[in-house]
Amino acid sequence: MNLIGTKWKPLILFHLLEGSMRSGILQKKIPGISNKMFTQTVRELEKDGLISRKIFPVVPPKVEYTLSDRGKSLEKILRSLDQWGLNDCQN
């Protein structure tokens, strides 16, 4: 729970199940997250080995995030949480 037990981490990880994503696109998929919190959260996830960051040497800078193998191992848990949330909203 220490690795994914915050408000934003599961959301970021869940969206990365779709595949690699540029930072701006990923952030737009998470309404309500500030730039500061997004940056802090992806840095923590990267430090914990759940995502990887690739920086492309272009102007403007392009940063892309991808789930690591360790992050991919959480897929079943993340999808179960999503399904639980959908079921709970219907009740």
Short mmCIF file of C-alpha atoms in Angstrom, two decimals:
data_model
loop_
_atom_site.label_atom_id
_atom_site.label_comp_id
_atom_site.label_asym_id
_atom_site.label_seq_id
_atom_site.Cartn_x
_atom_site.Cartn_y
_atom_site.Cartn_z
CA MET A 1 0.00 0.00 0.00
CA ASN A 2 2.96 2.33 0.51
CA LEU A 3 3.65 2.21 -3.22
CA ILE A 4 0.15 2.95 -4.53
CA GLY A 5 -1.80 4.12 -1.47
CA THR A 6 -2.28 7.78 -2.37
CA LYS A 7 -5.06 9.62 -4.15
CA TRP A 8 -3.30 10.01 -7.50
CA LYS A 9 -0.95 7.04 -7.93
CA PRO A 10 -3.59 4.43 -8.82
CA LEU A 11 -5.13 6.80 -11.37
CA ILE A 12 -1.82 7.44 -13.08
CA LEU A 13 -0.96 3.74 -13.12
CA PHE A 14 -4.42 2.83 -14.42
CA HIS A 15 -4.18 5.23 -17.36
CA LEU A 16 -0.72 3.90 -18.21
CA LEU A 17 -2.26 0.43 -18.65
CA GLU A 18 -3.33 1.80 -22.07
CA GLY A 19 0.34 2.12 -23.04
CA SER A 20 3.03 4.80 -23.13
CA MET A 21 1.75 8.32 -22.77
CA ARG A 22 3.15 11.82 -23.04
CA SER A 23 3.11 13.70 -19.76
CA GLY A 24 0.65 16.37 -20.93
CA ILE A 25 -1.85 13.82 -22.21
CA LEU A 26 -1.55 11.73 -19.06
CA GLN A 27 -2.10 14.75 -16.84
CA LYS A 28 -5.20 15.78 -18.81
CA LYS A 29 -6.72 12.35 -18.17
CA ILE A 30 -6.67 13.07 -14.43
CA PRO A 31 -9.02 15.96 -13.65
CA GLY A 32 -8.17 17.96 -10.56
CA ILE A 33 -4.46 17.10 -10.31
CA SER A 34 -2.18 20.13 -10.13
CA ASN A 35 1.08 20.38 -12.06
CA LYS A 36 3.02 20.18 -8.81
CA MET A 37 1.17 17.08 -7.58
CA PHE A 38 1.44 15.38 -10.98
CA THR A 39 5.19 15.95 -11.10
CA GLN A 40 5.66 14.80 -7.51
CA THR A 41 3.56 11.68 -8.05
CA VAL A 42 5.23 10.53 -11.28
CA ARG A 43 8.65 11.09 -9.70
CA GLU A 44 7.67 8.91 -6.73
CA LEU A 45 6.32 6.21 -9.04
CA GLU A 46 9.54 6.33 -11.06
CA LYS A 47 11.66 6.17 -7.90
CA ASP A 48 9.66 3.14 -6.73
CA GLY A 49 10.25 1.40 -10.07
CA LEU A 50 6.59 1.32 -11.14
CA ILE A 51 6.96 3.58 -14.18
CA SER A 52 9.76 4.65 -16.45
CA ARG A 53 10.30 8.05 -17.99
CA LYS A 54 11.79 8.68 -21.41
CA ILE A 55 12.94 12.15 -22.39
CA PHE A 56 13.16 12.95 -26.10
CA PRO A 57 15.76 15.57 -27.15
CA VAL A 58 13.38 17.80 -29.09
CA VAL A 59 12.05 21.33 -28.75
CA PRO A 60 9.68 21.68 -27.00
CA PRO A 61 10.77 18.90 -24.61
CA LYS A 62 8.84 15.66 -24.90
CA VAL A 63 8.52 13.32 -21.91
CA GLU A 64 6.79 9.97 -22.12
CA TYR A 65 5.82 7.64 -19.27
CA THR A 66 5.45 3.87 -19.45
CA LEU A 67 4.64 1.18 -16.92
CA SER A 68 7.68 -0.85 -15.92
CA ASP A 69 7.42 -4.61 -15.52
CA ARG A 70 6.89 -4.02 -11.82
CA GLY A 71 4.09 -1.57 -12.62
CA LYS A 72 2.52 -4.00 -15.09
CA SER A 73 2.34 -6.58 -12.32
CA LEU A 74 -0.31 -4.36 -10.68
CA GLU A 75 -2.67 -4.60 -13.66
CA LYS A 76 -5.02 -7.15 -12.09
CA ILE A 77 -5.25 -5.12 -8.87
CA LEU A 78 -5.88 -1.85 -10.73
CA ARG A 79 -8.55 -3.36 -12.96
CA SER A 80 -10.23 -4.93 -9.90
CA LEU A 81 -10.29 -1.55 -8.16
CA ASP A 82 -11.80 0.01 -11.28
CA GLN A 83 -14.50 -2.66 -11.47
CA TRP A 84 -15.26 -2.30 -7.77
CA GLY A 85 -15.65 1.46 -8.21
CA LEU A 86 -18.01 1.00 -11.17
CA ASN A 87 -20.13 -1.50 -9.22
CA ASP A 88 -20.17 0.72 -6.12
CA CYS A 89 -21.38 3.74 -8.14
CA GLN A 90 -24.32 1.72 -9.46
CA ASN A 91 -25.50 0.76 -5.95
#
